[in-house]
mmCIF file of N, CA and C in Angstrom:
data_model
loop_
_atom_site.group_PDB
_atom_site.id
_atom_site.type_symbol
_atom_site.label_atom_id
_atom_site.label_comp_id
_atom_site.label_asym_id
_atom_site.label_seq_id
_atom_site.Cartn_x
_atom_site.Cartn_y
_atom_site.Cartn_z
ATOM 1 N N GLN A 1 62.021 -9.396 61.502
ATOM 2 C CA GLN A 1 61.672 -8.079 61.767
ATOM 3 C C GLN A 1 60.813 -7.365 60.838
ATOM 4 N N VAL A 2 59.573 -7.015 61.618
ATOM 5 C CA VAL A 2 58.479 -6.469 60.696
ATOM 6 C C VAL A 2 57.978 -5.203 61.249
ATOM 7 N N GLN A 3 57.677 -4.322 60.134
ATOM 8 C CA GLN A 3 57.115 -3.176 60.713
ATOM 9 C C GLN A 3 55.768 -2.855 60.097
ATOM 10 N N LEU A 4 54.736 -2.692 60.974
ATOM 11 C CA LEU A 4 53.537 -2.566 60.392
ATOM 12 C C LEU A 4 52.915 -1.130 60.560
ATOM 13 N N LEU A 5 51.875 -0.442 59.555
ATOM 14 C CA LEU A 5 51.419 0.815 59.710
ATOM 15 C C LEU A 5 50.077 0.558 59.139
ATOM 16 N N GLU A 6 49.166 0.944 60.166
ATOM 17 C CA GLU A 6 47.625 0.961 59.731
ATOM 18 C C GLU A 6 47.250 2.134 59.120
ATOM 19 N N SER A 7 46.208 2.223 58.280
ATOM 20 C CA SER A 7 45.669 3.494 57.878
ATOM 21 C C SER A 7 44.197 3.177 57.299
ATOM 22 N N GLY A 8 43.245 4.187 57.458
ATOM 23 C CA GLY A 8 41.936 4.090 56.884
ATOM 24 C C GLY A 8 40.904 4.302 57.934
ATOM 25 N N GLY A 9 41.449 4.379 59.095
ATOM 26 C CA GLY A 9 40.367 4.679 60.248
ATOM 27 C C GLY A 9 39.607 6.067 60.072
ATOM 28 N N GLY A 10 38.597 6.150 60.908
ATOM 29 C CA GLY A 10 37.878 7.391 60.533
ATOM 30 C C GLY A 10 36.591 7.312 61.388
ATOM 31 N N LEU A 11 35.793 8.259 61.002
ATOM 32 C CA LEU A 11 34.405 8.444 61.502
ATOM 33 C C LEU A 11 33.465 7.863 60.423
ATOM 34 N N VAL A 12 32.571 7.233 60.842
ATOM 35 C CA VAL A 12 31.556 6.577 60.033
ATOM 36 C C VAL A 12 30.172 6.523 60.604
ATOM 37 N N GLN A 13 29.057 6.514 59.864
ATOM 38 C CA GLN A 13 27.766 6.366 60.523
ATOM 39 C C GLN A 13 27.393 4.930 60.489
ATOM 40 N N ALA A 14 26.649 4.443 61.599
ATOM 41 C CA ALA A 14 26.166 3.206 61.653
ATOM 42 C C ALA A 14 25.406 2.681 60.194
ATOM 43 N N GLY A 15 25.883 1.493 59.896
ATOM 44 C CA GLY A 15 25.208 1.059 58.655
ATOM 45 C C GLY A 15 26.282 1.334 57.543
ATOM 46 N N GLY A 16 27.293 1.987 57.646
ATOM 47 C CA GLY A 16 28.242 2.335 56.808
ATOM 48 C C GLY A 16 29.498 1.272 56.613
ATOM 49 N N SER A 17 30.401 1.540 55.633
ATOM 50 C CA SER A 17 31.504 0.761 55.497
ATOM 51 C C SER A 17 32.880 1.514 55.607
ATOM 52 N N LEU A 18 33.766 0.706 55.840
ATOM 53 C CA LEU A 18 35.032 1.473 56.002
ATOM 54 C C LEU A 18 36.207 0.149 55.833
ATOM 55 N N ARG A 19 37.181 0.731 55.115
ATOM 56 C CA ARG A 19 38.308 -0.393 54.945
ATOM 57 C C ARG A 19 39.668 -0.047 55.451
ATOM 58 N N LEU A 20 40.230 -0.896 56.369
ATOM 59 C CA LEU A 20 41.312 -0.646 56.898
ATOM 60 C C LEU A 20 42.496 -1.248 56.202
ATOM 61 N N SER A 21 43.680 -0.582 55.948
ATOM 62 C CA SER A 21 44.856 -1.301 55.572
ATOM 63 C C SER A 21 45.870 -1.239 56.325
ATOM 64 N N CYS A 22 46.791 -2.302 56.360
ATOM 65 C CA CYS A 22 48.096 -2.420 57.073
ATOM 66 C C CYS A 22 49.205 -2.745 55.965
ATOM 67 N N ALA A 23 50.175 -1.772 56.039
ATOM 68 C CA ALA A 23 51.192 -2.070 55.107
ATOM 69 C C ALA A 23 52.311 -2.551 55.949
ATOM 70 N N ALA A 24 52.986 -3.507 55.565
ATOM 71 C CA ALA A 24 54.237 -4.226 56.230
ATOM 72 C C ALA A 24 55.552 -3.998 55.542
ATOM 73 N N SER A 25 56.540 -3.953 56.268
ATOM 74 C CA SER A 25 57.856 -4.029 55.818
ATOM 75 C C SER A 25 58.479 -5.414 55.728
ATOM 76 N N GLY A 26 59.619 -5.865 54.992
ATOM 77 C CA GLY A 26 59.968 -7.069 54.974
ATOM 78 C C GLY A 26 59.742 -7.786 53.779
ATOM 79 N N ARG A 27 60.671 -8.675 53.343
ATOM 80 C CA ARG A 27 60.789 -9.406 52.046
ATOM 81 C C ARG A 27 60.059 -10.620 52.323
ATOM 82 N N THR A 28 59.452 -11.042 53.384
ATOM 83 C CA THR A 28 58.939 -12.275 53.698
ATOM 84 C C THR A 28 57.590 -12.236 54.099
ATOM 85 N N PHE A 29 56.946 -11.222 53.706
ATOM 86 C CA PHE A 29 55.680 -10.875 54.101
ATOM 87 C C PHE A 29 54.649 -12.058 53.777
ATOM 88 N N SER A 30 54.797 -12.751 52.845
ATOM 89 C CA SER A 30 53.784 -13.835 52.533
ATOM 90 C C SER A 30 53.876 -14.976 53.673
ATOM 91 N N MET A 31 55.073 -15.182 54.321
ATOM 92 C CA MET A 31 55.292 -16.175 55.187
ATOM 93 C C MET A 31 54.528 -15.993 56.809
ATOM 94 N N TYR A 32 54.103 -14.698 56.947
ATOM 95 C CA TYR A 32 53.531 -14.406 58.085
ATOM 96 C C TYR A 32 51.952 -14.455 58.099
ATOM 97 N N ALA A 33 51.395 -14.904 59.113
ATOM 98 C CA ALA A 33 50.111 -14.664 59.656
ATOM 99 C C ALA A 33 49.771 -13.088 59.906
ATOM 100 N N LEU A 34 48.741 -12.750 59.418
ATOM 101 C CA LEU A 34 48.223 -11.436 59.839
ATOM 102 C C LEU A 34 46.975 -11.451 60.716
ATOM 103 N N GLY A 35 46.912 -10.460 61.663
ATOM 104 C CA GLY A 35 45.580 -10.471 62.626
ATOM 105 C C GLY A 35 45.232 -9.107 62.474
ATOM 106 N N TRP A 36 43.885 -8.961 62.800
ATOM 107 C CA TRP A 36 43.312 -7.726 63.108
ATOM 108 C C TRP A 36 42.611 -7.812 64.453
ATOM 109 N N PHE A 37 42.978 -6.723 65.473
ATOM 110 C CA PHE A 37 42.415 -6.861 66.728
ATOM 111 C C PHE A 37 42.074 -5.487 67.165
ATOM 112 N N ARG A 38 41.136 -5.441 67.967
ATOM 113 C CA ARG A 38 40.580 -4.004 68.328
ATOM 114 C C ARG A 38 40.538 -3.951 69.795
ATOM 115 N N GLN A 39 40.480 -2.764 70.388
ATOM 116 C CA GLN A 39 40.501 -2.282 71.840
ATOM 117 C C GLN A 39 39.586 -1.179 72.027
ATOM 118 N N ALA A 40 38.470 -1.337 72.777
ATOM 119 C CA ALA A 40 37.389 -0.344 73.004
ATOM 120 C C ALA A 40 37.915 0.159 74.619
ATOM 121 N N PRO A 41 37.363 1.325 74.820
ATOM 122 C CA PRO A 41 37.790 1.846 76.183
ATOM 123 C C PRO A 41 37.116 0.875 77.219
ATOM 124 N N GLY A 42 38.174 0.471 78.367
ATOM 125 C CA GLY A 42 37.843 -0.615 79.108
ATOM 126 C C GLY A 42 37.548 -1.934 79.069
ATOM 127 N N LYS A 43 37.969 -2.259 77.694
ATOM 128 C CA LYS A 43 37.887 -3.531 77.113
ATOM 129 C C LYS A 43 39.305 -4.095 76.828
ATOM 130 N N GLU A 44 39.308 -5.442 76.921
ATOM 131 C CA GLU A 44 40.542 -6.049 76.513
ATOM 132 C C GLU A 44 40.612 -6.219 75.121
ATOM 133 N N ARG A 45 41.871 -6.365 74.660
ATOM 134 C CA ARG A 45 42.188 -6.165 73.093
ATOM 135 C C ARG A 45 41.630 -7.608 72.563
ATOM 136 N N ALA A 46 40.886 -7.587 71.614
ATOM 137 C CA ALA A 46 40.036 -8.829 71.068
ATOM 138 C C ALA A 46 40.387 -9.110 69.655
ATOM 139 N N LEU A 47 40.121 -10.358 69.308
ATOM 140 C CA LEU A 47 40.343 -10.548 67.917
ATOM 141 C C LEU A 47 39.227 -10.170 67.028
ATOM 142 N N VAL A 48 39.668 -9.520 65.798
ATOM 143 C CA VAL A 48 38.758 -9.055 64.892
ATOM 144 C C VAL A 48 38.638 -10.384 63.829
ATOM 145 N N GLY A 49 39.691 -10.474 63.070
ATOM 146 C CA GLY A 49 39.923 -11.627 62.182
ATOM 147 C C GLY A 49 41.482 -11.858 62.127
ATOM 148 N N ALA A 50 41.890 -12.954 61.597
ATOM 149 C CA ALA A 50 43.115 -13.274 61.121
ATOM 150 C C ALA A 50 43.305 -14.178 59.886
ATOM 151 N N ILE A 51 44.431 -14.091 59.320
ATOM 152 C CA ILE A 51 44.635 -14.997 57.996
ATOM 153 C C ILE A 51 45.890 -15.421 58.095
ATOM 154 N N SER A 52 45.929 -16.714 57.377
ATOM 155 C CA SER A 52 47.438 -17.324 57.523
ATOM 156 C C SER A 52 48.240 -16.946 56.284
ATOM 157 N N GLY A 53 49.408 -17.334 56.515
ATOM 158 C CA GLY A 53 50.386 -16.747 55.457
ATOM 159 C C GLY A 53 50.481 -17.722 54.368
ATOM 160 N N SER A 54 50.030 -18.949 54.643
ATOM 161 C CA SER A 54 50.085 -19.862 53.315
ATOM 162 C C SER A 54 48.810 -20.325 52.854
ATOM 163 N N SER A 55 47.974 -21.057 53.702
ATOM 164 C CA SER A 55 46.907 -21.691 53.265
ATOM 165 C C SER A 55 45.526 -20.728 53.011
ATOM 166 N N GLY A 56 45.696 -19.624 53.476
ATOM 167 C CA GLY A 56 44.568 -18.745 53.242
ATOM 168 C C GLY A 56 43.583 -18.755 54.322
ATOM 169 N N ARG A 57 43.721 -19.462 55.361
ATOM 170 C CA ARG A 57 42.947 -19.863 56.297
ATOM 171 C C ARG A 57 42.593 -18.532 57.210
ATOM 172 N N THR A 58 41.234 -18.405 57.424
ATOM 173 C CA THR A 58 40.767 -17.270 58.209
ATOM 174 C C THR A 58 40.158 -17.512 59.325
ATOM 175 N N ASN A 59 39.869 -16.694 60.170
ATOM 176 C CA ASN A 59 39.030 -16.989 61.415
ATOM 177 C C ASN A 59 38.609 -15.582 61.854
ATOM 178 N N TYR A 60 37.172 -15.460 62.292
ATOM 179 C CA TYR A 60 36.857 -14.384 62.721
ATOM 180 C C TYR A 60 36.060 -14.444 64.027
ATOM 181 N N ALA A 61 35.985 -13.286 64.847
ATOM 182 C CA ALA A 61 35.162 -13.135 65.910
ATOM 183 C C ALA A 61 33.861 -13.340 65.344
ATOM 184 N N ASP A 62 32.940 -14.001 66.399
ATOM 185 C CA ASP A 62 31.532 -14.163 66.127
ATOM 186 C C ASP A 62 30.807 -12.747 65.912
ATOM 187 N N SER A 63 31.304 -11.798 66.622
ATOM 188 C CA SER A 63 30.619 -10.297 66.614
ATOM 189 C C SER A 63 30.659 -9.882 65.302
ATOM 190 N N VAL A 64 31.561 -10.253 64.409
ATOM 191 C CA VAL A 64 31.800 -9.537 63.093
ATOM 192 C C VAL A 64 31.690 -10.605 61.987
ATOM 193 N N LYS A 65 31.297 -11.731 62.153
ATOM 194 C CA LYS A 65 31.070 -12.725 60.978
ATOM 195 C C LYS A 65 29.982 -12.358 60.120
ATOM 196 N N GLY A 66 30.255 -12.324 58.812
ATOM 197 C CA GLY A 66 29.420 -11.902 57.940
ATOM 198 C C GLY A 66 29.243 -10.390 57.777
ATOM 199 N N ARG A 67 30.163 -9.669 58.430
ATOM 200 C CA ARG A 67 30.138 -8.177 58.213
ATOM 201 C C ARG A 67 31.591 -7.806 57.745
ATOM 202 N N PHE A 68 32.512 -8.406 58.420
ATOM 203 C CA PHE A 68 33.972 -7.875 58.102
ATOM 204 C C PHE A 68 34.635 -9.190 57.338
ATOM 205 N N THR A 69 35.567 -8.785 56.587
ATOM 206 C CA THR A 69 36.267 -9.405 55.772
ATOM 207 C C THR A 69 37.858 -9.119 55.747
ATOM 208 N N ILE A 70 38.757 -10.110 55.953
ATOM 209 C CA ILE A 70 40.014 -9.864 56.072
ATOM 210 C C ILE A 70 40.635 -10.351 54.823
ATOM 211 N N SER A 71 41.630 -9.808 54.236
ATOM 212 C CA SER A 71 42.033 -10.241 52.945
ATOM 213 C C SER A 71 43.848 -9.707 52.963
ATOM 214 N N ARG A 72 44.566 -10.246 52.020
ATOM 215 C CA ARG A 72 45.842 -9.920 51.970
ATOM 216 C C ARG A 72 46.290 -9.816 50.362
ATOM 217 N N ASP A 73 47.190 -8.989 50.311
ATOM 218 C CA ASP A 73 47.855 -8.724 48.895
ATOM 219 C C ASP A 73 49.321 -8.841 49.222
ATOM 220 N N ASN A 74 49.838 -10.133 48.879
ATOM 221 C CA ASN A 74 51.427 -10.241 49.231
ATOM 222 C C ASN A 74 52.223 -9.549 48.275
ATOM 223 N N ALA A 75 51.735 -9.238 47.048
ATOM 224 C CA ALA A 75 52.427 -8.453 46.155
ATOM 225 C C ALA A 75 52.754 -7.094 46.808
ATOM 226 N N LYS A 76 51.732 -6.540 47.410
ATOM 227 C CA LYS A 76 51.820 -5.114 47.987
ATOM 228 C C LYS A 76 52.118 -5.111 49.371
ATOM 229 N N ASN A 77 52.448 -6.297 50.038
ATOM 230 C CA ASN A 77 52.638 -6.528 51.595
ATOM 231 C C ASN A 77 51.670 -5.637 52.321
ATOM 232 N N THR A 78 50.582 -6.104 52.018
ATOM 233 C CA THR A 78 49.410 -5.438 52.744
ATOM 234 C C THR A 78 48.272 -6.332 53.077
ATOM 235 N N VAL A 79 47.685 -6.069 54.304
ATOM 236 C CA VAL A 79 46.690 -6.691 54.581
ATOM 237 C C VAL A 79 45.491 -5.718 54.905
ATOM 238 N N TYR A 80 44.327 -6.012 54.705
ATOM 239 C CA TYR A 80 42.990 -5.256 54.581
ATOM 240 C C TYR A 80 41.780 -5.902 55.540
ATOM 241 N N LEU A 81 41.084 -5.020 56.153
ATOM 242 C CA LEU A 81 40.028 -5.424 56.829
ATOM 243 C C LEU A 81 38.910 -4.453 56.183
ATOM 244 N N GLN A 82 37.959 -5.096 55.509
ATOM 245 C CA GLN A 82 36.783 -4.510 55.004
ATOM 246 C C GLN A 82 35.897 -4.685 56.056
ATOM 247 N N MET A 83 35.134 -3.544 56.493
ATOM 248 C CA MET A 83 34.064 -3.685 57.543
ATOM 249 C C MET A 83 32.829 -3.065 56.901
ATOM 250 N N ASN A 84 31.819 -3.882 56.915
ATOM 251 C CA ASN A 84 30.549 -3.312 56.442
ATOM 252 C C ASN A 84 29.477 -3.420 57.428
ATOM 253 N N SER A 85 28.374 -2.693 57.346
ATOM 254 C CA SER A 85 27.342 -2.740 58.343
ATOM 255 C C SER A 85 27.787 -2.449 59.775
ATOM 256 N N LEU A 86 28.491 -1.345 59.798
ATOM 257 C CA LEU A 86 29.042 -1.050 60.887
ATOM 258 C C LEU A 86 28.143 -0.716 62.082
ATOM 259 N N LYS A 87 28.510 -1.037 63.294
ATOM 260 C CA LYS A 87 27.710 -0.649 64.354
ATOM 261 C C LYS A 87 28.402 0.282 65.374
ATOM 262 N N PRO A 88 27.626 0.924 66.348
ATOM 263 C CA PRO A 88 28.407 1.757 67.260
ATOM 264 C C PRO A 88 29.334 0.999 68.159
ATOM 265 N N GLU A 89 28.970 -0.436 68.494
ATOM 266 C CA GLU A 89 29.767 -1.130 69.214
ATOM 267 C C GLU A 89 30.944 -1.675 68.503
ATOM 268 N N ASP A 90 31.103 -1.305 67.245
ATOM 269 C CA ASP A 90 32.518 -1.579 66.565
ATOM 270 C C ASP A 90 33.558 -0.448 66.867
ATOM 271 N N THR A 91 33.072 0.687 67.624
ATOM 272 C CA THR A 91 34.103 1.622 67.738
ATOM 273 C C THR A 91 35.102 1.129 68.810
ATOM 274 N N ALA A 92 36.333 1.404 68.233
ATOM 275 C CA ALA A 92 37.451 1.108 68.922
ATOM 276 C C ALA A 92 38.819 1.318 68.123
ATOM 277 N N VAL A 93 40.059 1.134 68.929
ATOM 278 C CA VAL A 93 41.290 1.339 68.078
ATOM 279 C C VAL A 93 41.618 -0.042 67.494
ATOM 280 N N TYR A 94 41.903 -0.023 66.159
ATOM 281 C CA TYR A 94 42.090 -1.359 65.442
ATOM 282 C C TYR A 94 43.639 -1.344 65.213
ATOM 283 N N TYR A 95 43.972 -2.618 65.542
ATOM 284 C CA TYR A 95 45.550 -2.920 65.333
ATOM 285 C C TYR A 95 45.672 -3.962 64.342
ATOM 286 N N CYS A 96 46.717 -3.869 63.659
ATOM 287 C CA CYS A 96 47.165 -5.133 62.845
ATOM 288 C C CYS A 96 48.328 -5.681 63.443
ATOM 289 N N ALA A 97 48.450 -7.036 63.285
ATOM 290 C CA ALA A 97 49.689 -7.657 63.915
ATOM 291 C C ALA A 97 50.080 -8.829 62.864
ATOM 292 N N ALA A 98 51.361 -9.240 63.031
ATOM 293 C CA ALA A 98 52.117 -10.275 62.451
ATOM 294 C C ALA A 98 52.666 -11.160 63.170
ATOM 295 N N ASN A 99 52.818 -12.558 62.709
ATOM 296 C CA ASN A 99 53.305 -13.555 63.380
ATOM 297 C C ASN A 99 53.733 -14.614 62.512
ATOM 298 N N ARG A 100 54.772 -15.471 62.642
ATOM 299 C CA ARG A 100 55.131 -16.376 61.915
ATOM 300 C C ARG A 100 54.324 -17.564 61.718
ATOM 301 N N VAL A 101 53.517 -17.835 62.945
ATOM 302 C CA VAL A 101 52.642 -18.981 63.126
ATOM 303 C C VAL A 101 51.203 -18.348 63.110
ATOM 304 N N PHE A 102 50.237 -18.996 62.548
ATOM 305 C CA PHE A 102 48.872 -18.596 62.410
ATOM 306 C C PHE A 102 48.324 -18.722 63.899
ATOM 307 N N THR A 103 47.581 -17.688 64.483
ATOM 308 C CA THR A 103 47.021 -17.850 65.759
ATOM 309 C C THR A 103 46.123 -16.713 65.747
ATOM 310 N N THR A 104 45.013 -16.851 66.822
ATOM 311 C CA THR A 104 43.877 -15.941 66.978
ATOM 312 C C THR A 104 44.201 -15.167 68.253
ATOM 313 N N ARG A 105 45.270 -15.719 68.937
ATOM 314 C CA ARG A 105 45.396 -14.996 70.379
ATOM 315 C C ARG A 105 46.406 -13.797 70.273
ATOM 316 N N ALA A 106 46.124 -12.652 70.693
ATOM 317 C CA ALA A 106 46.806 -11.347 70.481
ATOM 318 C C ALA A 106 48.114 -11.561 71.351
ATOM 319 N N ASN A 107 48.306 -12.317 72.375
ATOM 320 C CA ASN A 107 49.558 -12.455 73.184
ATOM 321 C C ASN A 107 50.537 -13.318 72.426
ATOM 322 N N GLU A 108 50.221 -13.947 71.320
ATOM 323 C CA GLU A 108 51.222 -14.835 70.546
ATOM 324 C C GLU A 108 51.742 -14.017 69.344
ATOM 325 N N TYR A 109 51.216 -12.894 68.919
ATOM 326 C CA TYR A 109 51.741 -12.083 68.090
ATOM 327 C C TYR A 109 53.037 -11.337 68.368
ATOM 328 N N ASN A 110 54.043 -11.247 67.487
ATOM 329 C CA ASN A 110 55.287 -10.615 67.774
ATOM 330 C C ASN A 110 55.456 -9.097 67.331
ATOM 331 N N TYR A 111 54.544 -8.760 66.243
ATOM 332 C CA TYR A 111 54.691 -7.479 65.837
ATOM 333 C C TYR A 111 53.480 -6.750 65.697
ATOM 334 N N TRP A 112 53.361 -5.600 65.967
ATOM 335 C CA TRP A 112 52.197 -4.735 66.102
ATOM 336 C C TRP A 112 52.174 -3.363 65.431
ATOM 337 N N GLY A 113 51.188 -2.848 64.878
ATOM 338 C CA GLY A 113 51.025 -1.631 64.483
ATOM 339 C C GLY A 113 50.749 -0.587 65.424
ATOM 340 N N GLN A 114 50.590 0.612 65.083
ATOM 341 C CA GLN A 114 50.404 1.576 66.258
ATOM 342 C C GLN A 114 48.922 1.811 66.659
ATOM 343 N N GLY A 115 47.863 1.252 65.525
ATOM 344 C CA GLY A 115 46.600 1.305 65.796
ATOM 345 C C GLY A 115 45.979 2.572 64.958
ATOM 346 N N THR A 116 44.677 2.318 64.651
ATOM 347 C CA THR A 116 43.832 3.490 64.036
ATOM 348 C C THR A 116 42.518 3.368 64.584
ATOM 349 N N GLN A 117 42.029 4.593 64.812
ATOM 350 C CA GLN A 117 40.874 4.737 65.523
ATOM 351 C C GLN A 117 39.603 4.715 64.565
ATOM 352 N N VAL A 118 38.614 3.842 64.785
ATOM 353 C CA VAL A 118 37.412 3.710 64.070
ATOM 354 C C VAL A 118 36.134 4.142 65.012
ATOM 355 N N THR A 119 35.397 5.118 64.601
ATOM 356 C CA THR A 119 34.232 5.577 65.494
ATOM 357 C C THR A 119 33.165 5.380 64.710
ATOM 358 N N VAL A 120 32.014 4.836 65.058
ATOM 359 C CA VAL A 120 30.860 4.735 64.554
ATOM 360 C C VAL A 120 29.770 5.359 65.134
ATOM 361 N N SER A 121 29.074 6.170 64.680
ATOM 362 C CA SER A 121 28.053 6.955 65.298
ATOM 363 C C SER A 121 26.758 6.355 64.782
ATOM 364 N N SER A 122 25.765 6.660 65.864
ATOM 365 C CA SER A 122 24.442 6.018 65.729
ATOM 366 C C SER A 122 23.570 7.059 65.030
#
């Protein structure tokens, strides 16, 4: 059982940066894969990035490669999403998710945070 809490969302101008954090409960955090997903109005929830619990394997959506970086600090039970060169089309609710098996598919994640709003102005 894992509880997740996102923070760090807010308003930012295009070209700016923002770092999201997701703090997790549980004593086996390092065993879980962590994913970041986002959902814009009228759009399906889509992968932003994911990181494995063991090997450090990462995967990113093509739309954010080179701009976003996912990382984790197992000692702090926290996963981060560093977002640089933000664009208006990055505006969405961002969610973190956890799963015992590494995956990039939203419907395979078992635990979800409540989401945090990111708005990028032009």
